[in-house]
Short mmCIF file of C-alpha atoms and ligand atoms in Angstrom, two decimals:
data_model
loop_
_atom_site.label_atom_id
_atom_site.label_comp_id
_atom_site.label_asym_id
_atom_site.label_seq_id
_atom_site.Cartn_x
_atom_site.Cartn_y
_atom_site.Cartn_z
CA UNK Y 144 2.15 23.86 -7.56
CA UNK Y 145 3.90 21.57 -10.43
CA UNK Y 146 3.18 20.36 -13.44
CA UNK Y 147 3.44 17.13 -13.64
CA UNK Y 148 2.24 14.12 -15.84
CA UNK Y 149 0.40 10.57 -14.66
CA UNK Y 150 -0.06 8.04 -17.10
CA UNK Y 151 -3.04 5.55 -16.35
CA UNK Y 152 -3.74 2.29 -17.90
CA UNK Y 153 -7.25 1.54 -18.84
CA UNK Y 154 -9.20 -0.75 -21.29
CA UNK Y 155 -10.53 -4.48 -20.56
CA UNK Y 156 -6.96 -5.85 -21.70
CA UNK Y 157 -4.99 -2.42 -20.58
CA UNK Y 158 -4.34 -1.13 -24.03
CA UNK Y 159 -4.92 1.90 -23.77
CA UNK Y 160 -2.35 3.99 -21.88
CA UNK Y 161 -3.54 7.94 -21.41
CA UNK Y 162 -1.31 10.86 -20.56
CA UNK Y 163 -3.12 13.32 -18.39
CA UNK Y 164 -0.77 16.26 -17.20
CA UNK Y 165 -1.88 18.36 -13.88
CA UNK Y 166 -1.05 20.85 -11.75
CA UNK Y 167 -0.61 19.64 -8.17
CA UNK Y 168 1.37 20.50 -5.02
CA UNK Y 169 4.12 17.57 -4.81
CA UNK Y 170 4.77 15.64 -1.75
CA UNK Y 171 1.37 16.51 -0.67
CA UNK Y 172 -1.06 15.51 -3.20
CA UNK Y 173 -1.82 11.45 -2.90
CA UNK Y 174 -2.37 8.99 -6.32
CA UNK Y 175 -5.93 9.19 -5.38
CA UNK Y 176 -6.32 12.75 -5.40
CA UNK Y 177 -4.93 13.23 -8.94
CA UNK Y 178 -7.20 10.30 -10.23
CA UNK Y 179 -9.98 12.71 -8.88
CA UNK Y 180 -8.77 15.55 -10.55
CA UNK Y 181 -8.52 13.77 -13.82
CA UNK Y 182 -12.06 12.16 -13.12
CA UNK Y 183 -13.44 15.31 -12.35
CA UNK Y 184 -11.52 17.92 -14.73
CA UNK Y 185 -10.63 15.86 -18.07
CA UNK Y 186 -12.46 12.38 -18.30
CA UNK Y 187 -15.63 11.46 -16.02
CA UNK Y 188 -15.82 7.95 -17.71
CA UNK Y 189 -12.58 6.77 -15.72
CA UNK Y 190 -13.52 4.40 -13.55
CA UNK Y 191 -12.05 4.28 -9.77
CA UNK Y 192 -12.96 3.46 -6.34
CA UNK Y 193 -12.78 5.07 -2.92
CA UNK Y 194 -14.07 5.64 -0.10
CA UNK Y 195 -12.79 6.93 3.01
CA UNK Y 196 -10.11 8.45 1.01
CA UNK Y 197 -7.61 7.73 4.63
CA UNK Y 198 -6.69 4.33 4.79
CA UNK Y 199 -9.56 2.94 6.40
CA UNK Y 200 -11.78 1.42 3.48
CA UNK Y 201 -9.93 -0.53 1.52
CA UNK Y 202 -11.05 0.16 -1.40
CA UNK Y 203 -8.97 2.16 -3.32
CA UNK Y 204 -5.75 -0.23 -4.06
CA UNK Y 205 -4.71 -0.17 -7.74
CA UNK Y 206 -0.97 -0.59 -9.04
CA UNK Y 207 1.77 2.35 -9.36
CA UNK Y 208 4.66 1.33 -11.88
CA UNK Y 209 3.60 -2.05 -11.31
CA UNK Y 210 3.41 -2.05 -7.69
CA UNK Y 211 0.47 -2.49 -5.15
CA UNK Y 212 -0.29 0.57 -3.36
CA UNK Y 213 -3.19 2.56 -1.94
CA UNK Y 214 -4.17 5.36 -3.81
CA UNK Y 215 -5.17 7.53 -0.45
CA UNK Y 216 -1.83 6.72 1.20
CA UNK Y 217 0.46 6.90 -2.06
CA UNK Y 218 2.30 10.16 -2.33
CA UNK Y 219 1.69 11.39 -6.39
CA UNK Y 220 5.41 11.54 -8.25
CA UNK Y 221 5.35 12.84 -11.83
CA UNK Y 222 5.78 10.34 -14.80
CA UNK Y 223 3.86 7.35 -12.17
CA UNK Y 224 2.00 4.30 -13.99
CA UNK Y 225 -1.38 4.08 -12.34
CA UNK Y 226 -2.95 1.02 -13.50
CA UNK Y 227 -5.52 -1.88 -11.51
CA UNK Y 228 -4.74 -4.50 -9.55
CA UNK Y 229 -3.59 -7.23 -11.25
CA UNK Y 230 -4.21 -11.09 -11.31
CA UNK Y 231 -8.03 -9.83 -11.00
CA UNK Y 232 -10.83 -9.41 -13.77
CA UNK Y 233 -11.23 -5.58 -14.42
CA UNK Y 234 -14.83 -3.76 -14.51
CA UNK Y 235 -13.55 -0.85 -15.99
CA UNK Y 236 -10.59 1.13 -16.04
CA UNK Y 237 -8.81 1.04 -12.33
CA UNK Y 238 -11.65 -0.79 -10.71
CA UNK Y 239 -11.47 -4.53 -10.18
CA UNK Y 240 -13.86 -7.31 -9.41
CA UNK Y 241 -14.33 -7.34 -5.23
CA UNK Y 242 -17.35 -10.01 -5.48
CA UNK Y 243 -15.52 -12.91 -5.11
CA UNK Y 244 -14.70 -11.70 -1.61
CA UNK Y 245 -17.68 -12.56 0.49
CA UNK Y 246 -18.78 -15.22 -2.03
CA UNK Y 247 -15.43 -17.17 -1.12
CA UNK Y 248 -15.99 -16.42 2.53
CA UNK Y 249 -19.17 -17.96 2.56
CA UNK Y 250 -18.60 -20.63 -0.09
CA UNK Y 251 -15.49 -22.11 1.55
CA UNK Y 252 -16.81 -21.59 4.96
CA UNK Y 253 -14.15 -19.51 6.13
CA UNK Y 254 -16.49 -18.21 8.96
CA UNK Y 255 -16.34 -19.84 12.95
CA UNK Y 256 -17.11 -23.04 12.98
CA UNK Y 257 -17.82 -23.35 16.89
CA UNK Y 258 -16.89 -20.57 19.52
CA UNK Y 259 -16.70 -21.16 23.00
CA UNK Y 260 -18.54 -18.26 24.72
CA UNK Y 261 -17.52 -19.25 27.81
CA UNK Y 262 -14.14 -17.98 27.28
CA UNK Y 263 -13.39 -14.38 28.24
CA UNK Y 264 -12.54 -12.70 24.60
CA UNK Y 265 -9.11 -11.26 25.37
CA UNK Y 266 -7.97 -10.70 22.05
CA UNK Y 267 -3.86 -11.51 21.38
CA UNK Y 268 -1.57 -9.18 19.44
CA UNK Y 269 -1.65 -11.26 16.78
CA UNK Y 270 -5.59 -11.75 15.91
CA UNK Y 271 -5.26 -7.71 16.48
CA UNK Y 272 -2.81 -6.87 13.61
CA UNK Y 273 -4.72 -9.59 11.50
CA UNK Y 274 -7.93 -7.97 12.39
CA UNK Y 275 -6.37 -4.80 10.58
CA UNK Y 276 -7.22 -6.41 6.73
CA UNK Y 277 -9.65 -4.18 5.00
CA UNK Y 278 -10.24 -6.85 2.25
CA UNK Y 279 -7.76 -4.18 -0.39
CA UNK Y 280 -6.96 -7.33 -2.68
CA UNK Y 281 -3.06 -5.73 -2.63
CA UNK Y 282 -1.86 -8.84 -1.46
CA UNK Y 283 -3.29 -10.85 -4.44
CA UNK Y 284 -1.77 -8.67 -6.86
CA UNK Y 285 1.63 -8.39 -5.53
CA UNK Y 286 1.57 -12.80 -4.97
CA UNK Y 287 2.91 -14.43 -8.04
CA UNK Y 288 1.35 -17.54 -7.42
CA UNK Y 289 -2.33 -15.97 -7.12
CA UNK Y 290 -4.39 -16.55 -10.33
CA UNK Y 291 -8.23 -15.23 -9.92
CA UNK Y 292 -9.20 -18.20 -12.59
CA UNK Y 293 -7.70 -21.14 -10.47
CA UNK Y 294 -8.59 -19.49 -6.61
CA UNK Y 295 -10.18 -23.06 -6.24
CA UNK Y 296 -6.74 -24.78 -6.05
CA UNK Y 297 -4.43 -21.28 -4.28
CA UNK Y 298 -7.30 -19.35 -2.59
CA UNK Y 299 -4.22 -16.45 -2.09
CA UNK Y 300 -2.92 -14.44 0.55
CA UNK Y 301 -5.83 -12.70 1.62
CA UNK Y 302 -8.53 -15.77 2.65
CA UNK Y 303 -5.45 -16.99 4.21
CA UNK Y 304 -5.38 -14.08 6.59
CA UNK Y 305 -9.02 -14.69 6.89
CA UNK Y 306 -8.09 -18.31 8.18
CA UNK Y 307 -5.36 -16.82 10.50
CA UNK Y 308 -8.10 -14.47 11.91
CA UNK Y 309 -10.26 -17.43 12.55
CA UNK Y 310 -7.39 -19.39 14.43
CA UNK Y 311 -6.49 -16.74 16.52
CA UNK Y 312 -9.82 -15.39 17.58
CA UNK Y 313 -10.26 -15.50 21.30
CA UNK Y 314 -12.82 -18.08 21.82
CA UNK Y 315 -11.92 -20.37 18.48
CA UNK Y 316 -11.17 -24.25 19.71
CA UNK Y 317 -11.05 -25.22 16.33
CA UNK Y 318 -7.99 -26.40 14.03
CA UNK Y 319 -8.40 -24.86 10.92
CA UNK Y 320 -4.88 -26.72 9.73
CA UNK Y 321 -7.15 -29.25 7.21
CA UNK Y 322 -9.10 -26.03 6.12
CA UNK Y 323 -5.42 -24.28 5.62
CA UNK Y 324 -4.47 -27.38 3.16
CA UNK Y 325 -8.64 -26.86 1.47
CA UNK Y 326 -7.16 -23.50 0.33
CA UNK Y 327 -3.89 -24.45 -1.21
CA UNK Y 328 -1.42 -22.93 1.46
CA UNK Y 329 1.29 -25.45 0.36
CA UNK Y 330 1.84 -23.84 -2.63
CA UNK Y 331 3.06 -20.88 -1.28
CA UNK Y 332 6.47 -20.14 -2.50
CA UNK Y 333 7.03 -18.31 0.83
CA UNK Y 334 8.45 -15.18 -1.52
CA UNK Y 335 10.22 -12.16 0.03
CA UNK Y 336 7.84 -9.50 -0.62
CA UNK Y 337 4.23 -10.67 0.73
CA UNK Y 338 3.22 -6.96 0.41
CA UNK Y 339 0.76 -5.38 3.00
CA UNK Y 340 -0.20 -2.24 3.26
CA UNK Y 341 -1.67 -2.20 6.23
CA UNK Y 342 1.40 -3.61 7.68
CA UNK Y 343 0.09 -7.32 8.12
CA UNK Y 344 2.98 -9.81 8.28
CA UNK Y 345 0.92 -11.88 6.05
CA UNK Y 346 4.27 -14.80 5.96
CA UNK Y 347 4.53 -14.59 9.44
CA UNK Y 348 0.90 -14.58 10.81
CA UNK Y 349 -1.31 -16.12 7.95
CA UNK Y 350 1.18 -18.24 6.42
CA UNK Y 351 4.22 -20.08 8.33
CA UNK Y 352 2.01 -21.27 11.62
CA UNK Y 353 0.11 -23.49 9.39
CA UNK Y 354 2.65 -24.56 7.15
CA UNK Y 355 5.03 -25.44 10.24
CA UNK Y 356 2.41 -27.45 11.63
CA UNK Y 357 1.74 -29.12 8.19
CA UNK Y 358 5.45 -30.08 7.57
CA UNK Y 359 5.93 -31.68 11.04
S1 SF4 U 536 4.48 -15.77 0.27
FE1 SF4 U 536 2.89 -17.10 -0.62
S2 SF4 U 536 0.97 -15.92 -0.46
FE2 SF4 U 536 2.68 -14.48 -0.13
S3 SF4 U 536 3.09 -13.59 -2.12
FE3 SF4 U 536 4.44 -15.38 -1.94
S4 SF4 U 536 3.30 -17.12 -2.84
FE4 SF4 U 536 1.83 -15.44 -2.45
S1 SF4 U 537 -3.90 -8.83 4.07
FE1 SF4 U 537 -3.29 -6.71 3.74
S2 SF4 U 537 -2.95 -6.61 1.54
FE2 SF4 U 537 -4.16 -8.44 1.90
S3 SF4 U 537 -6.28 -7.78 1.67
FE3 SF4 U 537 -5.79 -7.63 3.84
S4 SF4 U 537 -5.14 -5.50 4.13
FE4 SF4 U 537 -5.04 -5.91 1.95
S1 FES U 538 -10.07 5.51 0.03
FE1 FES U 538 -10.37 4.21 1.77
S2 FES U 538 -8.44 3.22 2.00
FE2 FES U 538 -8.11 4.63 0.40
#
């Protein structure tokens, strides 16, 4: 065991920043784990969000010094930043709104228009690794172009991987290209880091097909 210290950033406007110092077994112990410990053991007013606690929820996402990350699958390192996603309106502490989510999805339609059901459903690689998104919000945090208060004119990274996973799906006939330009995909700045936990190629997959087809 070491003794190490985690700094997390809380308050509506993160100005508070606490020092909590544990004892934990390094390279084993995940971000998520110590926020337990420190939920459980020193404050139980911090505020965080989990669930399956391996990788498969989603919902436990918030930003080490700065950076995306999920908490589960983040190895703890002493002196880390733990703070909430950002770009996103905060509930409390390291938990985030997640709302918005299914409202957009229904609001902007981003559901099958028409399938054809008389096409076999043999699934391509592609609509597979899109089917991986869990909905962590990562991707909106790490996109510098993402803004939660103007999602009407750059819906973001993730509702564009929710358009990519309507285009590819099996038994989809339907050009979602006008509903790609609906959600502001031109003003992508096509950035380096796209981040991904999950390992989505969000550029590659969610991104570049439509805006190829929109610059012909
Ligand atoms: S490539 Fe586009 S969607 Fe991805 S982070 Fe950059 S601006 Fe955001
Ligand atoms: S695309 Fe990746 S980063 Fe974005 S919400 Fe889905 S799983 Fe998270
Ligand atoms: S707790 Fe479910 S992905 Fe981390």
């Amino acid at each position: 065991m070491s003794e190490i210290s985690i700094y997390v950033k809380r308050g509506a406007n993160l100005q508070t920043t606490e020092k909590f110092t544990l004892d934990l077994s390094l390279g084993d112990s995940t971000v998520l784990e110590a926020l337990q410990i420190i939920q459980e053991e020193f404050d139980d007013t911090l505020a965080i969000r989990y669930g399956c606690r391996f990788k498969q929820c989603g919902l436990c996402a918030v930003t080490v010094n700065g950076n995306p990350r999920m908490g589960c699958m983040t190895k703890v390192k002493d002196g880390m930043v733990v703070g909430p996603l950002e770009h996103l309106p905060i509930q409390k502490d390291l938990v985030v709104e997640r709302r918005f989510i299914t409202e957009n999805i229904k609001n902007k339609k981003l559901f099958p228009q028409t399938l054809n059901h008389s096409i076999n459903p043999v699934t391509t690689k592609e609509f597979d690794i899109l089917s991986k998104c869990t909905d962590c919000q990562s991707c909106l945090s790490g996109c510098p172009e993402y803004h939660f208060e103007k999602m009407d004119s750059f819906a973001g990274p993730l509702f564009f991987v929710k358009l990519a996973q309507l285009q590819n799906h099996p038994q989809n006939e339907h050009n979602y290209l006008e509903k790609a330009k609906e959600l502001g995909m031109e003003m992508c700045k096509g950035c380096a880091g796209c981040p991904c936990p999950y390992g989505i190629p969000i550029k590659k997959l969610a991104i570049n097909p439509f805006l190829n087809e929109l610059n012909q």
